[in-house]
Structures are given as structure tokens and as C-alpha cells.
Short mmCIF file of C-alpha atoms and ligand atoms in Angstrom, two decimals:
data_model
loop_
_atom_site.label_atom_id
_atom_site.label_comp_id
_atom_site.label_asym_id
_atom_site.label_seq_id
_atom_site.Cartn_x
_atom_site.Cartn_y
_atom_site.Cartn_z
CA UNK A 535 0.00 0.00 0.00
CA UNK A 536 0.77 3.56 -0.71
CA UNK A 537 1.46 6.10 1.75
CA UNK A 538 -1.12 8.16 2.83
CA UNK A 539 -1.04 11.54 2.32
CA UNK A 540 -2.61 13.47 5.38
CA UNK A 541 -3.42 16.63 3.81
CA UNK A 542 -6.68 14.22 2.49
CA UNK A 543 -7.98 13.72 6.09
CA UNK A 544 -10.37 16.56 7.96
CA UNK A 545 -10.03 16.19 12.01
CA UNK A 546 -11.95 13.22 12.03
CA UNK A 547 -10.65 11.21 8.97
CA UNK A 548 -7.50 11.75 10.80
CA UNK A 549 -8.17 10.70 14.29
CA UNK A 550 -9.32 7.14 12.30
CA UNK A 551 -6.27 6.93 10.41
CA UNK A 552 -4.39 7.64 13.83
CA UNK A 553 -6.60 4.78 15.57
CA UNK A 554 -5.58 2.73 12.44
CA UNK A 555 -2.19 3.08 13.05
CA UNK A 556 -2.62 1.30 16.63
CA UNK A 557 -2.57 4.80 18.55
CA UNK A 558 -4.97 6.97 20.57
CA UNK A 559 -7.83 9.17 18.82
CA UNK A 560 -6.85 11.99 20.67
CA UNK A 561 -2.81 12.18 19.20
CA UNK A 562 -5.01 13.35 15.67
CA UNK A 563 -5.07 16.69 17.59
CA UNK A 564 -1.47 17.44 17.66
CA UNK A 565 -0.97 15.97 14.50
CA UNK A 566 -3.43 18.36 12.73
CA UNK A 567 -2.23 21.51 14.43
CA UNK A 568 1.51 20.66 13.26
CA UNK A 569 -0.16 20.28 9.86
CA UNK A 570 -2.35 22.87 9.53
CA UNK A 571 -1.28 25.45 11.92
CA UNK A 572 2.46 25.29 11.58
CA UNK A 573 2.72 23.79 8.39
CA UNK A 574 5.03 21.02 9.29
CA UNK A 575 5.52 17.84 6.54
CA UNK A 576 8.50 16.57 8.77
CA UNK A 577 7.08 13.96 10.64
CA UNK A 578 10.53 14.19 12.71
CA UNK A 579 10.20 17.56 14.15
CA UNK A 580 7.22 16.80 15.60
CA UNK A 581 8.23 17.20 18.91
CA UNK A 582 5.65 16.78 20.68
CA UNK A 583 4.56 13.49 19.15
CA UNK A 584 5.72 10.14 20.67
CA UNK A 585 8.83 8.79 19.24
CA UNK A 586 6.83 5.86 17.91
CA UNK A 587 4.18 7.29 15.94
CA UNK A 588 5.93 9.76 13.96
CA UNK A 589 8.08 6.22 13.12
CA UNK A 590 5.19 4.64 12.27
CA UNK A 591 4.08 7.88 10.96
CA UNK A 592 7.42 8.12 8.65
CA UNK A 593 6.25 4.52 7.37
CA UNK A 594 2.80 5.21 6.52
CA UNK A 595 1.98 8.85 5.86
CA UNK A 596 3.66 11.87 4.03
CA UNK A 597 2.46 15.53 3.80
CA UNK A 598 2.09 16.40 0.15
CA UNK A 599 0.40 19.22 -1.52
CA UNK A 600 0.77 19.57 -5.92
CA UNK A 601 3.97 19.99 -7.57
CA UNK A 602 3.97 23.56 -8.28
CA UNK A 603 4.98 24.91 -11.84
CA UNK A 604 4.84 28.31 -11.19
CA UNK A 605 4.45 31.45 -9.04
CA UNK A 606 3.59 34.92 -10.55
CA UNK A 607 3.00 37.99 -8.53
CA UNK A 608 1.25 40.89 -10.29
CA UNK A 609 2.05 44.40 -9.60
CA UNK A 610 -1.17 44.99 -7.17
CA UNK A 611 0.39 42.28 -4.61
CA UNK A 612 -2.16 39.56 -6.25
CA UNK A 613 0.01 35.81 -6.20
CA UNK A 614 -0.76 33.40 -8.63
CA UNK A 615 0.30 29.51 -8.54
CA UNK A 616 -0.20 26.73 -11.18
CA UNK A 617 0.01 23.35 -9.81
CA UNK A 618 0.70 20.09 -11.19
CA UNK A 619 -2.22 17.28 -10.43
CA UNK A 620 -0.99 15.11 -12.93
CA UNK A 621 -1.98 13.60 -16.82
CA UNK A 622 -1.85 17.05 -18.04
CA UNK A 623 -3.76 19.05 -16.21
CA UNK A 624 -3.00 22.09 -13.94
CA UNK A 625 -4.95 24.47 -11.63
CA UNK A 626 -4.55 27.72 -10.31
CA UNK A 627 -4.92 29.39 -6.98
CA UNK A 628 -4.49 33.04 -6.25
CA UNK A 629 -3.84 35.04 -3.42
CA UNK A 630 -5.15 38.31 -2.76
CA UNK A 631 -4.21 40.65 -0.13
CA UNK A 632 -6.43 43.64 0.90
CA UNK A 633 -5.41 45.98 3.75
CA UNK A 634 -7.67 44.32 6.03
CA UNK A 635 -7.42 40.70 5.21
CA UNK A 636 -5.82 37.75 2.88
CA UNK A 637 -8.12 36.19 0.54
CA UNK A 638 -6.71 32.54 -1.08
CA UNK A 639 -9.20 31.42 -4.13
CA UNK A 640 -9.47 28.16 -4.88
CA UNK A 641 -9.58 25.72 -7.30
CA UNK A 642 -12.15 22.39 -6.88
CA UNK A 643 -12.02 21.20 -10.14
CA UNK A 644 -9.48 20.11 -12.85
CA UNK A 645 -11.24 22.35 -15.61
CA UNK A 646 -15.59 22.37 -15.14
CA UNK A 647 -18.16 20.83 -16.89
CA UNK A 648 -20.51 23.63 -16.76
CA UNK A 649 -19.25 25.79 -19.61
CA UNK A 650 -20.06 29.08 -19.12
CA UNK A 651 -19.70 31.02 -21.98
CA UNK A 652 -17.50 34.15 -20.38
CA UNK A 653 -15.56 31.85 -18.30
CA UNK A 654 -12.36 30.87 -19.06
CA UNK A 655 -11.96 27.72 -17.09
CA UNK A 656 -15.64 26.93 -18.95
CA UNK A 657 -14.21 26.45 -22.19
CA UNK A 658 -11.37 24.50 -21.40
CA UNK A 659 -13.90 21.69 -20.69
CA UNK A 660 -13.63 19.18 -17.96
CA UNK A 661 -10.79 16.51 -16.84
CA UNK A 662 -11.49 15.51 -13.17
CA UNK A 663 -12.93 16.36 -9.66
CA UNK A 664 -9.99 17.61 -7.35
CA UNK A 665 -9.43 15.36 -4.44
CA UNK A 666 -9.29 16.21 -0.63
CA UNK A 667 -5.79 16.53 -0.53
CA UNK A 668 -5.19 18.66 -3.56
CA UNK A 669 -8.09 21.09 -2.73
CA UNK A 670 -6.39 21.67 0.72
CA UNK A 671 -3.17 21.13 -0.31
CA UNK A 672 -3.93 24.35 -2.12
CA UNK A 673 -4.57 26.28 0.91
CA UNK A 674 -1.37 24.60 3.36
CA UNK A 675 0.91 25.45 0.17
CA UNK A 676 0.05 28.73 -0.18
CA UNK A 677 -0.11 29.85 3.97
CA UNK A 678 3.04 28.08 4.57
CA UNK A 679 4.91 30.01 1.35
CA UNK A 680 3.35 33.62 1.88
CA UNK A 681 4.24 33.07 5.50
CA UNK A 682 8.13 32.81 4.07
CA UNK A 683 7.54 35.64 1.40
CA UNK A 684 6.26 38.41 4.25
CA UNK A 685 8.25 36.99 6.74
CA UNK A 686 5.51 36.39 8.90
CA UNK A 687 6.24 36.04 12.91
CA UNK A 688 5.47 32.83 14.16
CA UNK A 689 1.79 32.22 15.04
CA UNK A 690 0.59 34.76 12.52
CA UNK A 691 -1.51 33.90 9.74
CA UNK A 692 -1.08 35.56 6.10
CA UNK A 693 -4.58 33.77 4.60
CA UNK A 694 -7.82 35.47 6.79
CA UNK A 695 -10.37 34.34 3.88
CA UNK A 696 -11.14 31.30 1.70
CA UNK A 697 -13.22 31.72 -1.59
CA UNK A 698 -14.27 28.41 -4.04
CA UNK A 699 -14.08 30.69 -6.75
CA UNK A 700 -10.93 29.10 -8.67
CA UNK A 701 -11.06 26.68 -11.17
CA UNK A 702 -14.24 24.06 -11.27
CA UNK A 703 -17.46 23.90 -9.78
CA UNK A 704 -17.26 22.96 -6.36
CA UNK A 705 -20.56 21.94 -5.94
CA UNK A 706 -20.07 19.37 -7.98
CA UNK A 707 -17.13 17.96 -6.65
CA UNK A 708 -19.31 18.03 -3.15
CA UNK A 709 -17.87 14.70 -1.17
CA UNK A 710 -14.42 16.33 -1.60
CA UNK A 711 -15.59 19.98 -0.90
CA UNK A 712 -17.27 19.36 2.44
CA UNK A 713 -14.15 17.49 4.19
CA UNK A 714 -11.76 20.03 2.66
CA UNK A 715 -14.01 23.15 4.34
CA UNK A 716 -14.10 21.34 7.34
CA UNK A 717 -10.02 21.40 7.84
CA UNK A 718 -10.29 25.22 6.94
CA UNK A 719 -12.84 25.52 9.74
CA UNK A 720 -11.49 23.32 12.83
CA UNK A 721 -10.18 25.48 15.50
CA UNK A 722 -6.65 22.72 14.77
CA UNK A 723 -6.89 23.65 11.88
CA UNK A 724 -6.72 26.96 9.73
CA UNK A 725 -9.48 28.22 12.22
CA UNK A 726 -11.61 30.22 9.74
CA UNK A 727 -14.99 31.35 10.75
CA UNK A 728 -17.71 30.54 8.64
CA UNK A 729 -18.49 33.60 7.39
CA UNK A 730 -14.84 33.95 6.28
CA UNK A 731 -15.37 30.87 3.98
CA UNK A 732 -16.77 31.53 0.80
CA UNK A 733 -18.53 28.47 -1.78
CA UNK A 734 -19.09 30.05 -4.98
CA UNK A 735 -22.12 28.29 -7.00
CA UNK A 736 -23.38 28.11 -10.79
CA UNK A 737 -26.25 27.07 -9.04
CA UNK A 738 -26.65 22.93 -8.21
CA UNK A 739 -29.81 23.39 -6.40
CA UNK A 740 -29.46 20.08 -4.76
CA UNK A 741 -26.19 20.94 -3.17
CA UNK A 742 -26.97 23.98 -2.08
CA UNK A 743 -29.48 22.39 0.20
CA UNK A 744 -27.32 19.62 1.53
CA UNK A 745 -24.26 21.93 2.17
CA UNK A 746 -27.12 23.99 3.77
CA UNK A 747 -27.04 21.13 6.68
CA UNK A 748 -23.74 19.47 6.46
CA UNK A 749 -21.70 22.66 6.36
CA UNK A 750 -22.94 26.13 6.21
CA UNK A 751 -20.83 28.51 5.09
CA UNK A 752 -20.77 31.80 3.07
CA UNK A 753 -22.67 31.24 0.01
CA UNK A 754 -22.35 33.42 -3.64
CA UNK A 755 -24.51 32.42 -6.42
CA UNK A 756 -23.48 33.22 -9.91
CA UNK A 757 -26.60 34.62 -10.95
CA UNK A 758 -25.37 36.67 -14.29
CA UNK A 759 -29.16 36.88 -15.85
CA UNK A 760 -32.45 37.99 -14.33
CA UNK A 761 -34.58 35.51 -16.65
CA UNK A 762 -34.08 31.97 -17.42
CA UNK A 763 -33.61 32.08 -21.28
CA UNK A 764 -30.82 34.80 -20.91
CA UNK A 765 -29.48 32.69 -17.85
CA UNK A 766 -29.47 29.62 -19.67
CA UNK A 767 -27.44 30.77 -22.76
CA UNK A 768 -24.84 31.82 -20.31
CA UNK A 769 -24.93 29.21 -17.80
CA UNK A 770 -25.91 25.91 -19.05
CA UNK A 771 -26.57 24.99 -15.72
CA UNK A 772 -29.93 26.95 -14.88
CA UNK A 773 -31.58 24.37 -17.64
CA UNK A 774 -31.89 21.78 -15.46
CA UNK A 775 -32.53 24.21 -12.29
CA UNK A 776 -33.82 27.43 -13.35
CA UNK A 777 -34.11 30.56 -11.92
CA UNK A 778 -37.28 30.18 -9.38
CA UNK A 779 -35.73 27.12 -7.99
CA UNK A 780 -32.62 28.62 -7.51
CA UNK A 781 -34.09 31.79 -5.51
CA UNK A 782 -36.04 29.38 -3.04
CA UNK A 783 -33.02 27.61 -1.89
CA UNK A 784 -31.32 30.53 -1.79
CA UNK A 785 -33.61 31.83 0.78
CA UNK A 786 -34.01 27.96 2.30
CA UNK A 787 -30.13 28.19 2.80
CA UNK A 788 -29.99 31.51 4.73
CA UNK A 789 -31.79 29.46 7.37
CA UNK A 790 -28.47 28.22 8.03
CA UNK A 791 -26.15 30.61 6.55
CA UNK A 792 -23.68 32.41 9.36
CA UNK A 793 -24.54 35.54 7.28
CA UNK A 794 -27.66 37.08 6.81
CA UNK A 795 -27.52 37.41 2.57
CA UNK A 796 -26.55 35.54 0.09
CA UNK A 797 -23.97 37.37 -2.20
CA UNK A 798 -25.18 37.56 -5.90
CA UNK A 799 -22.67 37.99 -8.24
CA UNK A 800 -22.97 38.82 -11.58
CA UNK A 801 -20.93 39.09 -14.78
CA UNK A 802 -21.22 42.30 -16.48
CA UNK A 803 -21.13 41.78 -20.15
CA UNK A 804 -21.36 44.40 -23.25
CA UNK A 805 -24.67 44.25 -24.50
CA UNK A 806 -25.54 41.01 -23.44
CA UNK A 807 -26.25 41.51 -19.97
CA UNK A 808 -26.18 44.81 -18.57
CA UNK A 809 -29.29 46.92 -19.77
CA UNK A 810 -30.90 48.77 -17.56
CA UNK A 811 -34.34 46.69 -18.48
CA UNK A 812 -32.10 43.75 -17.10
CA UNK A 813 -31.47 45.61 -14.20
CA UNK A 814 -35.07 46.09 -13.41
CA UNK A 815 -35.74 42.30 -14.02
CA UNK A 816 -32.98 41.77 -11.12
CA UNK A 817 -34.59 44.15 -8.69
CA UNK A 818 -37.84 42.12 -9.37
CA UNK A 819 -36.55 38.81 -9.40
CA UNK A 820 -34.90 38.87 -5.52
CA UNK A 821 -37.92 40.80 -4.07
CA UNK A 822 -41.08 39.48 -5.79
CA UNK A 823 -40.57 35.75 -5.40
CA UNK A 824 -43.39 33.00 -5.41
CA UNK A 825 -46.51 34.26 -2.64
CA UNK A 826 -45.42 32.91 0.30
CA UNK A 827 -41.89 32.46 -0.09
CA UNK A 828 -39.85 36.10 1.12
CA UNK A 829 -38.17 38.45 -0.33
CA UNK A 830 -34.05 37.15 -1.20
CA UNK A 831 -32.02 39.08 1.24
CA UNK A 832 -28.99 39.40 -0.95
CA UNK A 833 -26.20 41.90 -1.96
CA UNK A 834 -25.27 41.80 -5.44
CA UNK A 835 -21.65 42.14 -6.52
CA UNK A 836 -21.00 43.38 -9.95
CA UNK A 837 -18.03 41.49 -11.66
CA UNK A 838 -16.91 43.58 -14.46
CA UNK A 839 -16.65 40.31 -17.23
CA UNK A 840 -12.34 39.89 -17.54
CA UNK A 841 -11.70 39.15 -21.76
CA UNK A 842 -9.69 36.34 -22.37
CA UNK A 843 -9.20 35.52 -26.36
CA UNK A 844 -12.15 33.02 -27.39
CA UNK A 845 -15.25 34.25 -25.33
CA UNK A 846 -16.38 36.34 -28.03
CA UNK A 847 -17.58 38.88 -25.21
CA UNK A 848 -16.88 42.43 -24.10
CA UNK A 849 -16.66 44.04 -20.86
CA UNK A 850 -19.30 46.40 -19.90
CA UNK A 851 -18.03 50.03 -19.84
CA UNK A 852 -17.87 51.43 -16.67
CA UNK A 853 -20.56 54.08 -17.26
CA UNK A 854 -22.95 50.83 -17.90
CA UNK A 855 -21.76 49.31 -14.95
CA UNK A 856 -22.26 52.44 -12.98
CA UNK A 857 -26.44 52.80 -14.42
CA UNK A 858 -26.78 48.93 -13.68
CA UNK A 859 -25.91 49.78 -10.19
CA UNK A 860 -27.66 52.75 -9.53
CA UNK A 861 -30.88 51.20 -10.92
CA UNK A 862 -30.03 48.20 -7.97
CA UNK A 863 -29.09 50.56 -4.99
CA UNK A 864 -32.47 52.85 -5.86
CA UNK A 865 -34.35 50.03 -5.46
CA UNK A 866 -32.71 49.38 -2.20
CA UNK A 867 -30.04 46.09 -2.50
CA UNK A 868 -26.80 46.73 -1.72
CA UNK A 869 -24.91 46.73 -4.69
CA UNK A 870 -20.71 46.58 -5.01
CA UNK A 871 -18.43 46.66 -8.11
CA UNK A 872 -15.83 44.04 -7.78
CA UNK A 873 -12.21 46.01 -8.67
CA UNK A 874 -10.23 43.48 -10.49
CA UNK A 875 -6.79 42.18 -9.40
CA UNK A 876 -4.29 40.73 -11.03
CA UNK A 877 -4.71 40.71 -15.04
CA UNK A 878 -1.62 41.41 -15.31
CA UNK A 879 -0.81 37.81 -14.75
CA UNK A 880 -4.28 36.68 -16.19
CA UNK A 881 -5.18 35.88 -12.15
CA UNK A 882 -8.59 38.02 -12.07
CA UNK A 883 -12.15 36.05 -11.91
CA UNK A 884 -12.75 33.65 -14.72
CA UNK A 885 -9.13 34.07 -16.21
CA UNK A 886 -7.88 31.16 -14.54
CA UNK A 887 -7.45 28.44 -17.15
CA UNK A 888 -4.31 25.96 -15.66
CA UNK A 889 -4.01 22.98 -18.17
CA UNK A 890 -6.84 21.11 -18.90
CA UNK A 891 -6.84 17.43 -20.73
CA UNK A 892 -10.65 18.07 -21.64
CA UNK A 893 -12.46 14.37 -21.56
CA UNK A 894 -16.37 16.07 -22.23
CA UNK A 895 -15.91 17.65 -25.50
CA UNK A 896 -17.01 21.19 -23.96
CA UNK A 897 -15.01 22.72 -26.50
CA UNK A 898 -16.55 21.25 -29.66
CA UNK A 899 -19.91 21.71 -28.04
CA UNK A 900 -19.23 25.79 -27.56
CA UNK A 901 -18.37 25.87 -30.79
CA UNK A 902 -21.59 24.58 -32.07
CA UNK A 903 -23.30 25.96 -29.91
CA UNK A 904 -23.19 29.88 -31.20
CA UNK A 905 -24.31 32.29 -28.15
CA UNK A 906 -27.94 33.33 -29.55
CA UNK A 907 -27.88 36.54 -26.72
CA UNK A 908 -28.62 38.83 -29.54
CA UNK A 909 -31.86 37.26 -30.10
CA UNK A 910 -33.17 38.53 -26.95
CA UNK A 911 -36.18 41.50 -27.17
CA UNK A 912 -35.53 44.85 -25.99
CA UNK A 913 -38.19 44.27 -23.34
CA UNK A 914 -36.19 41.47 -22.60
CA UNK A 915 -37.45 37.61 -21.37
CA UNK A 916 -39.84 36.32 -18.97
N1 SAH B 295 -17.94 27.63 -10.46
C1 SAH B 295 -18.19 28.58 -9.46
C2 SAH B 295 -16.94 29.17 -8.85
C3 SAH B 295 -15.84 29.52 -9.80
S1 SAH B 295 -16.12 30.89 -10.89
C4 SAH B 295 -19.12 29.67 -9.94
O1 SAH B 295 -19.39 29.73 -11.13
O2 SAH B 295 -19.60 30.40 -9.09
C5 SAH B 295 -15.98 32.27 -9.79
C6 SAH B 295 -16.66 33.54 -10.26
O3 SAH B 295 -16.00 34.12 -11.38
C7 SAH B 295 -18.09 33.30 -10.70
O4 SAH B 295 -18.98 34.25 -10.19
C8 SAH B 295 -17.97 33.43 -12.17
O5 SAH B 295 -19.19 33.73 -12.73
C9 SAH B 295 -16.94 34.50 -12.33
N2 SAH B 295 -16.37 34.56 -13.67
C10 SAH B 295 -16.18 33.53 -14.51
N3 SAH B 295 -15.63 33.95 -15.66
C11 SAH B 295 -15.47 35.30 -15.55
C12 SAH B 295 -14.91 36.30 -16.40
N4 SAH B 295 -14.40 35.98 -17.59
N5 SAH B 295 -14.89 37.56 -15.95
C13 SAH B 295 -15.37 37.85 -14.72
N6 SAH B 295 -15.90 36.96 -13.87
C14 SAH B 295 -15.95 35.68 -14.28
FE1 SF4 B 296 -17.57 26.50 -14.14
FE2 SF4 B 296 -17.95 28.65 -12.57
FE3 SF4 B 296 -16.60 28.85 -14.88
FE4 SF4 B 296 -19.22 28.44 -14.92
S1 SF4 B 296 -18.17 30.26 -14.10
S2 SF4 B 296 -17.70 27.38 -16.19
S3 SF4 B 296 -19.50 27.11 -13.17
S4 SF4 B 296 -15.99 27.70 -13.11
#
């Protein structure tokens, strides 16, 4: 057998693996913390750790995150890394720093198999669900390096914030997500709080509702279109869950959710999405849901759409952008425009593209599939 690597295990995963081993539950509690909080892979500085479990430790285990194959930093501070997970593909994870906090973005996904037509990562089709390990491998790669680049004193943290908003869809890579968020939450762990963990979602209704009870954190729904047929030309995805579905569990999930909205975010496109009819569809769509069912408490964030050479699309001008909001805020939702970081090293949302050995034909099936936005009435859809 293999060894095992133990960046794959949340607290409890571990504590079996420990028992496994022939030891006590409770010695998964130092291990973690030398893991996750110092960032330890030497099983022989473990200090604290008896002499004969980091043997059999040695034996069994090793501490692994990807191979990296690159680090760029871009001239706002914004760190990008491409990372090796093997047969050709590659995924990317970016750091962010803002005065007031360090926000890592993560990948879930070797490429995605929703295809959304402004997204980068969309159109390089799909290879293969990210495993445990790699997803926080991600996350102990980058805190243990930035902690080396800012020279960090001991004990202090350089990553405050987690957002699923790299590569892939991490709703659909759900049995890896949930174990993954649950080593950024543990208090041995990275010690995040919950509202300092973001999922980002196209929208899989069904796992919105089960991360709803098995682990509620921040929740952002790409929402992009205020009516299904626009939504569904961008995001394939709202086809087999449409728009009314995805508002109720939107409001079923802040039930649960540690903060009080969901954030909306939405991709501002030239001419395709950002009229101010559209905007009036939005402001109708979060507070006039079915009778009976309340009003979304959401803020929207406004992601000014980053070009990359086949999407076809344009960013909205800023002016647009500007009249989209103000049409939002007048009808009372909060309303932000995300500033974009780091394309200068092609880092900013929906640039990230990594390798991809595409196994679902995505690509063929964009290019068949022409964007029919255009077609869409100047009163626009129902
Ligand atoms: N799959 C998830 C998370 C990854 S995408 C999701 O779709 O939510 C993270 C965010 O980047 C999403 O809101 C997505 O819509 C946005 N995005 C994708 N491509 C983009 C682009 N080219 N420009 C700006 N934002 C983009
Ligand atoms: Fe996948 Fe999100 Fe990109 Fe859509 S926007 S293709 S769901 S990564």
C-alpha cells in the first residue's frame, strides 16, 4: 500500500487513520495543528509526538500538496500559482491581499463541466474532480509560502479568507468539498470562521441544500441573468434548475447561513447583460418571489466580465456598470463593483485556465453551440 497523504484527512478522517495506526484518537489533535497550523511535513520535528508514531508515521503517511509549476505575482500584490495534479492538467490558486485581510481562491475542479460562456476555465472543458488533498493542499501550500515571502512572525496567519471561486465547480465535486471546508474551519486547523469561507455556486440546487445542513458557510450564487432564457445561454446549468428554484433555496439556505444574505454575483457583459431593463428584471426577481416564499435578502456584486481571447464577449463600460448599479441601490439592494486584481498575470475572476486534458468535448460543443444573446427582445425575457 501507498502512503497516505494526510493533507486528504479533515479532524476526524484523521483521528481514524491515527486509531488505524494502533494509537490513541486523541494524538489526531497534535498531529493536525503541526499540519495545519504550523505547516510542518517533517514527521521528525514533531516534537511533541511520541517517538513511535511519527516512526510509524514516517512509514505510513507523508504531507504532500501539488507539484507547483509556477508562481507569478502581479504588480497589485495579487500571487498566482499553477500546480501540477498530474496527466496534463494544472490548476490555479491566487492570493489576494487587501489591507484588512488575505483572501486565497481556490480551485475544486481540474477544468468544469458547466461551460459558461464568459468563463475561461468553462471552455477548457472538464478533466477531473480535485481530491481532498489537492483542494487543501492548495490552501497549506500557499499559507506556509506567503508566511516565508512576508516573513511572517510565528503564530501569525497571512490567509484570513477562503473563496471556491478558482477553477471548477465545487458543488459538484461536493464529497471532496465538504471534508476540505471542514479542515479550513477546525479550531486545529486553519481556524476560519464561517463567514470567512466563501462556496461560490453556478447554481446545483441540490447541493446547495445539503451543504445547507452538512456545512454552512458563506454562500455566492453566480446569478449573471435575471430571466431563465438569458441565464441559460450563459450558464448551461440553470436548464436543469432554473431561476425560481434557484431563488427558493437561496432563501431555504440563509436558514443556516452564518450571514444574513446571500452574495449575488454577476458578470457584467457588453450588451448582453447589462441593460438597464435587465437591471429592473434583477430588482424584481430577488424581491417578488413566489406568494409565500420572502423576499431574497442578498447583496449583489458586480463582476466587471475579464476578456480572455475566445469568449467572443466584451466588458461592460464602466458608465454601464455604474447605471446597472444605480438602478439596484435605488431600489434598495446593496450593490458593489468588484475592482479586479491581477490581469496582469491573467489571475482576475474567470481568467484562470491551468491545463486542462478536456475528456467532455465542452469545446466542440461551444463551438456549435453559437451564443444566440442577440436574439433577446428589448423588453427582454420572462
Ligand atoms: N464555479 C463557481 C466558482 C468559480 S467561478 C461559480 O461559477 O460560481 C468564480 C466567479 O467568477 C463566478 O462568479 C464566475 O461567474 C466569475 N467569472 C467567470 N468567468 C469570468 C470572467 N471571464 N470575468 C469575470 N468573472 C468571471
Ligand atoms: Fe464553471 Fe464557474 Fe466557470 Fe461556470 S463560471 S464554467 S461554473 S468555473
Amino acid at each position: 500500500m501507498g502512503a497516505v497523504n494526510l493533507l486528504g484527512f479533515d479532524l476526524d478522517g484523521l483521528a481514524a487513520f491515527v486509531e488505524g495506526l494502533g494509537e490513541k484518537r486523541f494524538r489526531a489533535q497534535q498531529l493536525f495543528r503541526w499540519l495545519h497550523q504550523k505547516g510542518e511535513s517533517d514527521f521528525g520535528r514533531m516534537s511533541n509526538l511520541a517517538r513511535s508514531l511519527r516512526d510509524k508515521l514516517a512509514d505510513a503517511a507523508i504531507v504532500q500538496a501539488p507539484a507547483l509549476l509556477s508562481e507569478q505575482a502581479s504588480a497589485d500584490g495579487t500571487i498566482k500559482w499553477l500546480f501540477d495534479v498530474g496527466q496534463g492538467n494544472a490548476v490555479e490558486t491566487v492570493f489576494i491581499p487587501e489591507d484588512d485581510r488575505g483572501t486565497l481562491c481556490i480551485s475544486s475542479q481540474a477544468g468544469c463541466a458547466v461551460g459558461c460562456r464568459f468563463c475561461s476555465t468553462g471552455h477548457q472543458g472538464f478533466s477531473r474532480n480535485l481530491e481532498v488533498a489537492e483542494i487543501v493542499g492548495q490552501l497549506w501550500f500557499a499559507e506556509r509560502r506567503l508566511r516565508e515571502r512576508l516573513a511572517l512572525p510565528e503564530g501569525e496567519r497571512a490567509i484570513s479568507n477562503v473563496v471556491m471561486m478558482g477553477m471548477g465547480e465545487p458543488l459538484q465535486n461536493y464529497g471532496a468539498l465538504v471534508p476540505a471546508l471542514r479542515v479550513m474551519l477546525d479550531d486545529h486547523g486553519y481556524g476560519l470562521s464561517r463567514r470567512r469561507v466563501t462556496v461560490s455556486t453556478s447554481g446545483v440546487v441540490p447541493m446547495i441544500d445539503r451543504l445547507r445542513t452538512d456545512c454552512p458557510v458563506a454562500l455566492a450564487v453566480s446569478l449573471h441573468a435575471p430571466n431563465d432564457a438569458l441565464r441559460s445561454a450563459l450558464v448551461p446549468l440553470n436548464r436543469k434548475y432554473p431561476l425560481a428554484e434557484l431563488m427558493q433555496a437561496c432563501v431555504r439556505y440563509l436558514q443556516a447561513a452564518p450571514r444574513d444574505f446571500i452574495t449575488l454575483e454577476y458578470c457584467m457583459l457588453h450588451e448582453v447583460n447589462d441593460t438597464p431593463d435587465l437591471a429592473r428584471q434583477l430588482v424584481r426577481l430577488v424581491q417578488v418571489l413566489e406568494p409565500g416564499v420572502p423576499a431574497l435578502r442578498c447583496k449583489l456584486n458586480l463582476i466587471p466580465f475579464n476578456p480572455f481571447p475566445e469568449s467572443g464577449l466584451k466588458r461592460s463600460s464602466s458608465a454601464r456598470v455604474a447605471a446597472f448599479a444605480e438602478i439596484l441601490r435605488e431600489a434598495g439592494i446593496v450593490t458593489t463593483v468588484r475592482k479586479t486584481r491581477g490581469d496582469d498575470i491573467a489571475a482576475a475572476c474567470g481568467q484562470l485556465a491551468g491545463e486542462v486534458q478536456d475528456r467532455t468535448q465542452v469545446q466542440q460543443r461551444m463551438r456549435r453551440e453559437p451564443i444566440r444573446i442577440h436574439a433577446v427582445p428589448a423588453g427582454g425575457l420572462q
